[in-house]
Short mmCIF file of N, CA and C in Angstrom, two decimals:
data_model
loop_
_atom_site.label_atom_id
_atom_site.label_comp_id
_atom_site.label_asym_id
_atom_site.label_seq_id
_atom_site.Cartn_x
_atom_site.Cartn_y
_atom_site.Cartn_z
N UNK A 655 -13.63 60.16 -35.17
CA UNK A 655 -13.79 61.23 -34.20
C UNK A 655 -13.83 62.55 -34.97
N UNK A 656 -14.73 63.45 -34.57
CA UNK A 656 -14.85 64.75 -35.22
C UNK A 656 -13.57 65.55 -35.00
N UNK A 657 -13.26 66.40 -35.98
CA UNK A 657 -12.02 67.19 -35.90
C UNK A 657 -11.99 68.07 -34.66
N UNK A 658 -13.13 68.64 -34.24
CA UNK A 658 -13.11 69.48 -33.03
C UNK A 658 -12.78 68.65 -31.79
N UNK A 659 -13.27 67.42 -31.73
CA UNK A 659 -12.93 66.53 -30.61
C UNK A 659 -11.45 66.16 -30.66
N UNK A 660 -10.96 65.90 -31.85
CA UNK A 660 -9.54 65.57 -32.01
C UNK A 660 -8.67 66.73 -31.56
N UNK A 661 -9.04 67.93 -31.95
CA UNK A 661 -8.26 69.10 -31.55
C UNK A 661 -8.34 69.32 -30.04
N UNK A 662 -9.51 69.13 -29.45
CA UNK A 662 -9.66 69.31 -28.00
C UNK A 662 -8.81 68.29 -27.25
N UNK A 663 -8.86 67.03 -27.67
CA UNK A 663 -8.05 66.00 -27.01
C UNK A 663 -6.56 66.25 -27.23
N UNK A 664 -6.21 66.75 -28.41
CA UNK A 664 -4.81 67.08 -28.68
C UNK A 664 -4.35 68.19 -27.75
N UNK A 665 -5.17 69.21 -27.56
CA UNK A 665 -4.82 70.29 -26.64
C UNK A 665 -4.64 69.79 -25.22
N UNK A 666 -5.55 68.94 -24.78
CA UNK A 666 -5.44 68.37 -23.43
C UNK A 666 -4.20 67.50 -23.32
N UNK A 667 -3.95 66.69 -24.34
CA UNK A 667 -2.77 65.81 -24.33
C UNK A 667 -1.49 66.62 -24.25
N UNK A 668 -1.42 67.68 -25.03
CA UNK A 668 -0.21 68.53 -25.01
C UNK A 668 -0.08 69.23 -23.66
N UNK A 669 -1.18 69.70 -23.09
CA UNK A 669 -1.13 70.37 -21.78
C UNK A 669 -0.62 69.41 -20.70
N UNK A 670 -1.15 68.18 -20.69
CA UNK A 670 -0.68 67.18 -19.72
C UNK A 670 0.79 66.86 -19.99
N UNK A 671 1.15 66.78 -21.27
CA UNK A 671 2.54 66.53 -21.62
C UNK A 671 3.47 67.62 -21.12
N UNK A 672 3.04 68.87 -21.22
CA UNK A 672 3.86 69.98 -20.72
C UNK A 672 4.04 69.87 -19.21
N UNK A 673 2.96 69.52 -18.50
CA UNK A 673 3.10 69.31 -17.05
C UNK A 673 4.16 68.26 -16.75
N UNK A 674 4.13 67.17 -17.50
CA UNK A 674 5.09 66.09 -17.25
C UNK A 674 6.50 66.47 -17.69
N UNK A 675 6.62 67.32 -18.71
CA UNK A 675 7.94 67.84 -19.05
C UNK A 675 8.49 68.66 -17.89
N UNK A 676 7.65 69.47 -17.29
CA UNK A 676 8.07 70.28 -16.13
C UNK A 676 8.43 69.37 -14.96
N UNK A 677 7.56 68.38 -14.66
CA UNK A 677 7.83 67.46 -13.55
C UNK A 677 9.16 66.73 -13.77
N UNK A 678 9.38 66.22 -14.98
CA UNK A 678 10.57 65.43 -15.26
C UNK A 678 11.82 66.27 -15.40
N UNK A 679 11.69 67.46 -15.97
CA UNK A 679 12.84 68.30 -16.25
C UNK A 679 13.63 68.63 -14.99
N UNK A 680 12.95 69.09 -13.95
CA UNK A 680 13.69 69.48 -12.75
C UNK A 680 14.30 68.26 -12.07
N UNK A 681 13.68 67.09 -12.24
CA UNK A 681 14.23 65.88 -11.63
C UNK A 681 15.43 65.35 -12.40
N UNK A 682 15.36 65.41 -13.74
CA UNK A 682 16.44 64.90 -14.57
C UNK A 682 17.64 65.84 -14.55
N UNK A 683 17.40 67.16 -14.66
CA UNK A 683 18.49 68.10 -14.79
C UNK A 683 18.96 68.69 -13.46
N UNK A 684 18.29 68.34 -12.39
CA UNK A 684 18.73 68.70 -11.05
C UNK A 684 19.12 67.42 -10.32
N UNK A 685 19.63 67.55 -9.12
CA UNK A 685 20.04 66.35 -8.38
C UNK A 685 19.24 66.12 -7.11
N UNK A 686 18.43 67.09 -6.72
CA UNK A 686 17.72 66.98 -5.45
C UNK A 686 16.83 65.74 -5.39
N UNK A 687 16.05 65.47 -6.43
CA UNK A 687 15.12 64.36 -6.40
C UNK A 687 15.83 63.02 -6.56
N UNK A 688 16.79 62.95 -7.49
CA UNK A 688 17.40 61.66 -7.81
C UNK A 688 18.47 61.22 -6.82
N UNK A 689 19.43 62.09 -6.53
CA UNK A 689 20.51 61.67 -5.62
C UNK A 689 20.55 62.47 -4.33
N UNK A 690 19.68 63.47 -4.22
CA UNK A 690 19.67 64.31 -3.03
C UNK A 690 18.62 63.94 -2.00
N UNK A 691 17.96 62.78 -2.17
CA UNK A 691 17.00 62.34 -1.18
C UNK A 691 15.57 62.80 -1.41
N UNK A 692 15.30 63.43 -2.54
CA UNK A 692 13.96 63.92 -2.81
C UNK A 692 12.91 62.83 -2.86
N UNK A 693 13.21 61.73 -3.52
CA UNK A 693 12.25 60.63 -3.57
C UNK A 693 12.00 60.08 -2.17
N UNK A 694 13.07 59.88 -1.40
CA UNK A 694 12.91 59.37 -0.04
C UNK A 694 12.04 60.31 0.80
N UNK A 695 12.22 61.62 0.62
CA UNK A 695 11.39 62.58 1.33
C UNK A 695 9.92 62.34 1.04
N UNK A 696 9.59 62.20 -0.24
CA UNK A 696 8.19 62.01 -0.61
C UNK A 696 7.64 60.68 -0.13
N UNK A 697 8.43 59.62 -0.21
CA UNK A 697 7.95 58.31 0.26
C UNK A 697 7.70 58.36 1.76
N UNK A 698 8.61 58.96 2.50
CA UNK A 698 8.41 59.08 3.95
C UNK A 698 7.19 59.95 4.26
N UNK A 699 6.96 60.98 3.48
CA UNK A 699 5.76 61.81 3.66
C UNK A 699 4.50 61.01 3.37
N UNK A 700 4.53 60.21 2.29
CA UNK A 700 3.37 59.36 1.97
C UNK A 700 3.09 58.41 3.13
N UNK A 701 4.14 57.82 3.68
CA UNK A 701 3.97 56.88 4.79
C UNK A 701 3.40 57.59 6.03
N UNK A 702 3.86 58.80 6.28
CA UNK A 702 3.39 59.54 7.46
C UNK A 702 1.95 60.02 7.29
N UNK A 703 1.60 60.42 6.08
CA UNK A 703 0.28 61.00 5.85
C UNK A 703 -0.77 59.97 5.46
N UNK A 704 -0.34 58.78 5.08
CA UNK A 704 -1.32 57.73 4.81
C UNK A 704 -1.30 57.14 3.42
N UNK A 705 -0.61 56.04 3.29
CA UNK A 705 -0.67 55.23 2.08
C UNK A 705 -1.70 54.13 2.32
N UNK A 706 -2.22 53.57 1.25
CA UNK A 706 -3.12 52.42 1.42
C UNK A 706 -2.33 51.34 2.15
N UNK A 707 -2.95 50.65 3.11
CA UNK A 707 -2.23 49.69 3.96
C UNK A 707 -1.41 48.65 3.20
N UNK A 708 -1.91 48.16 2.07
CA UNK A 708 -1.15 47.15 1.33
C UNK A 708 0.06 47.74 0.62
N UNK A 709 0.12 49.06 0.49
CA UNK A 709 1.26 49.72 -0.15
C UNK A 709 2.38 50.02 0.84
N UNK A 710 2.07 50.07 2.13
CA UNK A 710 3.07 50.43 3.14
C UNK A 710 4.29 49.51 3.07
N UNK A 711 4.12 48.17 3.06
CA UNK A 711 5.33 47.33 2.97
C UNK A 711 6.08 47.50 1.65
N UNK A 712 5.37 47.77 0.58
CA UNK A 712 6.03 47.99 -0.72
C UNK A 712 6.90 49.24 -0.62
N UNK A 713 6.35 50.29 -0.06
CA UNK A 713 7.11 51.54 0.06
C UNK A 713 8.29 51.39 1.02
N UNK A 714 8.06 50.74 2.17
CA UNK A 714 9.12 50.59 3.18
C UNK A 714 10.18 49.57 2.76
N UNK A 715 9.73 48.42 2.25
CA UNK A 715 10.64 47.30 2.04
C UNK A 715 11.21 47.20 0.63
N UNK A 716 10.61 47.92 -0.32
CA UNK A 716 11.13 47.87 -1.69
C UNK A 716 11.57 49.25 -2.19
N UNK A 717 10.68 50.22 -2.12
CA UNK A 717 10.99 51.52 -2.70
C UNK A 717 12.12 52.22 -1.94
N UNK A 718 12.01 52.33 -0.64
CA UNK A 718 13.05 53.03 0.12
C UNK A 718 14.43 52.38 0.00
N UNK A 719 14.55 51.05 0.08
CA UNK A 719 15.89 50.45 -0.09
C UNK A 719 16.47 50.62 -1.50
N UNK A 720 15.62 50.85 -2.48
CA UNK A 720 16.06 51.01 -3.88
C UNK A 720 15.75 52.42 -4.38
N UNK A 721 15.80 53.39 -3.52
CA UNK A 721 15.31 54.73 -3.82
C UNK A 721 16.05 55.41 -4.97
N UNK A 722 17.36 55.29 -5.03
CA UNK A 722 18.08 56.02 -6.09
C UNK A 722 17.74 55.51 -7.48
N UNK A 723 17.79 54.20 -7.74
CA UNK A 723 17.40 53.77 -9.10
C UNK A 723 15.94 54.08 -9.41
N UNK A 724 15.08 53.96 -8.42
CA UNK A 724 13.66 54.27 -8.65
C UNK A 724 13.49 55.76 -8.91
N UNK A 725 14.26 56.60 -8.24
CA UNK A 725 14.18 58.04 -8.47
C UNK A 725 14.56 58.37 -9.92
N UNK A 726 15.58 57.71 -10.44
CA UNK A 726 15.97 57.94 -11.84
C UNK A 726 14.88 57.42 -12.78
N UNK A 727 14.28 56.29 -12.45
CA UNK A 727 13.18 55.75 -13.27
C UNK A 727 12.01 56.74 -13.29
N UNK A 728 11.66 57.28 -12.15
CA UNK A 728 10.58 58.26 -12.07
C UNK A 728 10.94 59.51 -12.88
N UNK A 729 12.13 60.03 -12.69
CA UNK A 729 12.54 61.27 -13.36
C UNK A 729 12.51 61.10 -14.88
N UNK A 730 13.19 60.08 -15.37
CA UNK A 730 13.24 59.88 -16.82
C UNK A 730 11.89 59.41 -17.37
N UNK A 731 11.13 58.69 -16.57
CA UNK A 731 9.80 58.27 -16.98
C UNK A 731 8.87 59.46 -17.17
N UNK A 732 8.88 60.39 -16.21
CA UNK A 732 8.06 61.59 -16.35
C UNK A 732 8.47 62.40 -17.56
N UNK A 733 9.77 62.54 -17.78
CA UNK A 733 10.25 63.29 -18.93
C UNK A 733 9.84 62.60 -20.23
N UNK A 734 9.98 61.29 -20.29
CA UNK A 734 9.60 60.54 -21.50
C UNK A 734 8.10 60.65 -21.76
N UNK A 735 7.29 60.55 -20.74
CA UNK A 735 5.84 60.70 -20.91
C UNK A 735 5.54 62.09 -21.46
N UNK A 736 6.18 63.10 -20.91
CA UNK A 736 5.97 64.47 -21.39
C UNK A 736 6.34 64.65 -22.84
N UNK A 737 7.51 64.16 -23.22
CA UNK A 737 7.96 64.28 -24.62
C UNK A 737 6.99 63.56 -25.55
N UNK A 738 6.61 62.35 -25.19
CA UNK A 738 5.70 61.56 -26.03
C UNK A 738 4.36 62.26 -26.22
N UNK A 739 3.80 62.79 -25.13
CA UNK A 739 2.50 63.43 -25.23
C UNK A 739 2.57 64.74 -26.00
N UNK A 740 3.59 65.53 -25.79
CA UNK A 740 3.71 66.81 -26.50
C UNK A 740 3.89 66.57 -28.00
N UNK A 741 4.74 65.62 -28.35
CA UNK A 741 5.01 65.36 -29.77
C UNK A 741 3.96 64.46 -30.42
N UNK A 742 3.17 63.77 -29.62
CA UNK A 742 2.17 62.86 -30.17
C UNK A 742 2.76 61.57 -30.68
N UNK A 743 3.90 61.19 -30.14
CA UNK A 743 4.59 59.96 -30.55
C UNK A 743 4.50 58.95 -29.42
N UNK A 744 4.19 57.71 -29.74
CA UNK A 744 4.06 56.64 -28.75
C UNK A 744 3.08 57.02 -27.65
N UNK A 745 2.00 57.67 -28.05
CA UNK A 745 1.01 58.18 -27.09
C UNK A 745 0.40 57.05 -26.27
N UNK A 746 0.04 55.95 -26.92
CA UNK A 746 -0.59 54.85 -26.20
C UNK A 746 0.36 54.28 -25.15
N UNK A 747 1.60 54.00 -25.52
CA UNK A 747 2.57 53.43 -24.57
C UNK A 747 2.82 54.41 -23.42
N UNK A 748 3.01 55.68 -23.73
CA UNK A 748 3.25 56.68 -22.69
C UNK A 748 2.03 56.80 -21.78
N UNK A 749 0.85 56.71 -22.35
CA UNK A 749 -0.37 56.85 -21.56
C UNK A 749 -0.60 55.65 -20.66
N UNK A 750 -0.31 54.45 -21.13
CA UNK A 750 -0.42 53.27 -20.28
C UNK A 750 0.55 53.41 -19.10
N UNK A 751 1.77 53.84 -19.38
CA UNK A 751 2.73 54.07 -18.29
C UNK A 751 2.23 55.16 -17.36
N UNK A 752 1.61 56.19 -17.90
CA UNK A 752 1.06 57.27 -17.09
C UNK A 752 -0.05 56.79 -16.17
N UNK A 753 -0.94 55.93 -16.69
CA UNK A 753 -2.01 55.37 -15.85
C UNK A 753 -1.42 54.58 -14.70
N UNK A 754 -0.47 53.72 -15.01
CA UNK A 754 0.16 52.90 -13.97
C UNK A 754 0.84 53.79 -12.93
N UNK A 755 1.54 54.80 -13.38
CA UNK A 755 2.24 55.72 -12.48
C UNK A 755 1.25 56.47 -11.59
N UNK A 756 0.18 56.99 -12.17
CA UNK A 756 -0.80 57.73 -11.38
C UNK A 756 -1.51 56.84 -10.37
N UNK A 757 -1.83 55.60 -10.76
CA UNK A 757 -2.47 54.68 -9.81
C UNK A 757 -1.51 54.32 -8.68
N UNK A 758 -0.23 54.18 -9.01
CA UNK A 758 0.77 53.91 -7.97
C UNK A 758 0.85 55.07 -6.99
N UNK A 759 0.87 56.29 -7.52
CA UNK A 759 0.90 57.47 -6.63
C UNK A 759 -0.38 57.57 -5.82
N UNK A 760 -1.51 57.31 -6.46
CA UNK A 760 -2.79 57.36 -5.75
C UNK A 760 -2.80 56.40 -4.57
N UNK A 761 -2.34 55.18 -4.79
CA UNK A 761 -2.35 54.18 -3.71
C UNK A 761 -1.28 54.45 -2.66
N UNK A 762 -0.27 55.22 -3.03
CA UNK A 762 0.81 55.54 -2.09
C UNK A 762 0.51 56.78 -1.26
N UNK A 763 -0.40 57.63 -1.72
CA UNK A 763 -0.53 58.92 -1.07
C UNK A 763 -1.95 59.36 -0.73
N UNK A 764 -2.95 58.68 -1.17
CA UNK A 764 -4.30 59.24 -1.05
C UNK A 764 -5.26 58.39 -0.23
N UNK A 765 -4.77 57.69 0.76
CA UNK A 765 -5.64 56.86 1.57
C UNK A 765 -6.41 57.72 2.55
N UNK A 766 -7.75 57.74 2.47
CA UNK A 766 -8.54 58.60 3.37
C UNK A 766 -8.77 57.99 4.75
N UNK A 767 -8.36 56.77 4.97
CA UNK A 767 -8.52 56.13 6.27
C UNK A 767 -9.53 54.99 6.23
N UNK A 768 -9.44 54.10 7.19
CA UNK A 768 -10.28 52.89 7.16
C UNK A 768 -11.77 53.15 7.40
N UNK A 769 -12.11 54.27 7.98
CA UNK A 769 -13.51 54.53 8.30
C UNK A 769 -14.14 55.57 7.38
N UNK A 770 -13.46 55.88 6.29
CA UNK A 770 -13.98 56.89 5.36
C UNK A 770 -15.17 56.33 4.59
N UNK A 771 -16.08 57.23 4.26
CA UNK A 771 -17.21 56.85 3.40
C UNK A 771 -16.67 56.55 2.00
N UNK A 772 -17.39 55.72 1.26
CA UNK A 772 -16.94 55.30 -0.07
C UNK A 772 -16.58 56.48 -0.96
N UNK A 773 -17.41 57.51 -0.98
CA UNK A 773 -17.17 58.65 -1.86
C UNK A 773 -15.90 59.40 -1.48
N UNK A 774 -15.46 59.33 -0.22
CA UNK A 774 -14.26 60.04 0.21
C UNK A 774 -12.99 59.47 -0.41
N UNK A 775 -13.03 58.21 -0.81
CA UNK A 775 -11.87 57.63 -1.49
C UNK A 775 -11.62 58.37 -2.81
N UNK A 776 -12.70 58.75 -3.49
CA UNK A 776 -12.57 59.47 -4.75
C UNK A 776 -12.14 60.91 -4.50
N UNK A 777 -12.72 61.54 -3.50
CA UNK A 777 -12.35 62.91 -3.18
C UNK A 777 -10.89 63.03 -2.77
N UNK A 778 -10.40 62.05 -2.03
CA UNK A 778 -9.01 62.07 -1.57
C UNK A 778 -8.02 61.83 -2.70
N UNK A 779 -8.49 61.26 -3.80
CA UNK A 779 -7.57 60.85 -4.86
C UNK A 779 -7.62 61.74 -6.10
N UNK A 780 -8.33 62.85 -6.04
CA UNK A 780 -8.53 63.67 -7.24
C UNK A 780 -7.23 64.11 -7.90
N UNK A 781 -6.22 64.46 -7.12
CA UNK A 781 -4.98 64.95 -7.72
C UNK A 781 -4.33 63.92 -8.64
N UNK A 782 -4.52 62.64 -8.37
CA UNK A 782 -3.94 61.61 -9.22
C UNK A 782 -4.99 60.97 -10.14
N UNK A 783 -6.21 60.91 -9.68
CA UNK A 783 -7.27 60.26 -10.45
C UNK A 783 -7.59 61.01 -11.73
N UNK A 784 -7.61 62.32 -11.69
CA UNK A 784 -7.92 63.09 -12.90
C UNK A 784 -6.87 62.84 -13.97
N UNK A 785 -5.60 62.85 -13.59
CA UNK A 785 -4.55 62.57 -14.58
C UNK A 785 -4.62 61.12 -15.07
N UNK A 786 -4.94 60.18 -14.18
CA UNK A 786 -5.10 58.79 -14.60
C UNK A 786 -6.21 58.67 -15.64
N UNK A 787 -7.31 59.39 -15.44
CA UNK A 787 -8.41 59.36 -16.42
C UNK A 787 -8.00 60.00 -17.74
N UNK A 788 -7.22 61.07 -17.68
CA UNK A 788 -6.69 61.66 -18.92
C UNK A 788 -5.82 60.65 -19.66
N UNK A 789 -4.91 60.00 -18.95
CA UNK A 789 -4.04 59.01 -19.58
C UNK A 789 -4.85 57.86 -20.17
N UNK A 790 -5.87 57.40 -19.45
CA UNK A 790 -6.72 56.31 -19.97
C UNK A 790 -7.41 56.75 -21.26
N UNK A 791 -7.85 57.99 -21.31
CA UNK A 791 -8.47 58.51 -22.52
C UNK A 791 -7.46 58.56 -23.66
N UNK A 792 -6.28 59.08 -23.40
CA UNK A 792 -5.25 59.17 -24.44
C UNK A 792 -4.88 57.78 -24.95
N UNK A 793 -4.83 56.80 -24.07
CA UNK A 793 -4.48 55.43 -24.46
C UNK A 793 -5.54 54.80 -25.36
N UNK A 794 -6.78 55.29 -25.26
CA UNK A 794 -7.86 54.69 -26.03
C UNK A 794 -8.02 55.29 -27.42
N UNK A 795 -7.30 56.36 -27.71
CA UNK A 795 -7.42 57.02 -29.02
C UNK A 795 -6.70 56.19 -30.07
N UNK A 796 -7.34 56.01 -31.21
CA UNK A 796 -6.72 55.28 -32.32
C UNK A 796 -5.52 56.06 -32.85
N UNK A 797 -4.49 55.35 -33.23
CA UNK A 797 -3.24 55.98 -33.67
C UNK A 797 -3.48 56.97 -34.81
N UNK A 798 -4.34 56.59 -35.74
CA UNK A 798 -4.58 57.46 -36.89
C UNK A 798 -5.35 58.74 -36.53
N UNK A 799 -5.89 58.79 -35.32
CA UNK A 799 -6.63 59.97 -34.88
C UNK A 799 -5.79 60.90 -34.01
N UNK A 800 -4.54 60.54 -33.78
CA UNK A 800 -3.66 61.35 -32.94
C UNK A 800 -2.99 62.40 -33.81
N UNK A 801 -3.22 63.67 -33.48
CA UNK A 801 -2.48 64.74 -34.14
C UNK A 801 -1.10 64.77 -33.52
N UNK A 802 -0.07 64.64 -34.37
CA UNK A 802 1.28 64.53 -33.85
C UNK A 802 2.24 65.33 -34.70
N UNK A 803 3.45 65.43 -34.23
CA UNK A 803 4.50 66.08 -35.00
C UNK A 803 4.73 65.31 -36.30
N UNK A 804 4.57 64.00 -36.26
CA UNK A 804 4.74 63.17 -37.46
C UNK A 804 3.70 63.54 -38.52
N UNK A 805 2.41 63.63 -38.13
CA UNK A 805 1.38 63.97 -39.11
C UNK A 805 1.53 65.41 -39.57
N UNK A 806 1.94 66.30 -38.69
CA UNK A 806 2.18 67.69 -39.07
C UNK A 806 3.25 67.78 -40.14
N UNK A 807 4.39 67.11 -39.92
CA UNK A 807 5.48 67.14 -40.89
C UNK A 807 5.09 66.48 -42.20
N UNK A 808 4.35 65.39 -42.11
CA UNK A 808 3.91 64.67 -43.31
C UNK A 808 3.03 65.58 -44.17
N UNK A 809 2.09 66.29 -43.55
CA UNK A 809 1.17 67.16 -44.29
C UNK A 809 1.89 68.38 -44.87
N UNK A 810 2.91 68.87 -44.17
CA UNK A 810 3.60 70.07 -44.65
C UNK A 810 4.67 69.75 -45.69
N UNK A 811 5.11 68.51 -45.77
CA UNK A 811 6.05 68.10 -46.83
C UNK A 811 5.34 67.96 -48.16
N UNK A 812 4.11 67.47 -48.09
CA UNK A 812 3.36 67.22 -49.32
C UNK A 812 2.65 68.48 -49.83
N UNK A 813 2.58 69.49 -48.99
CA UNK A 813 1.86 70.73 -49.41
C UNK A 813 2.71 71.63 -50.26
#
């Protein structure tokens, strides 16, 4: 990959990582989302506004009854994804988790309805689909092409 492409993808990766640091930070270091009912609020909102029909029983019968442990998983998962992407460490693993997380959110929150035109499914899912595509791209980058804190330190030790 050309160095300009590597730098552009690194900038995008770090920007997405910063977003996830912000998302995870308030959840991990605050209590509203994890033990204050924040996750339950969002799941109930997803159910009211339209989850994909096959996700409704998952949200009602699994996520809501186990909301507190899942809230901690979400909080620490978002923080871990952010740290990994910003530092360039374990990028592939973090990105695979990010794709799974974004697709889960997409299916839980972006159902346009049973009579929507095919293209409306994509329009309704942009908020999660764009990040899923970013994560898929980051997951496909070869390890040796990832600019990371590790490569930065390695190059500055030998200089």
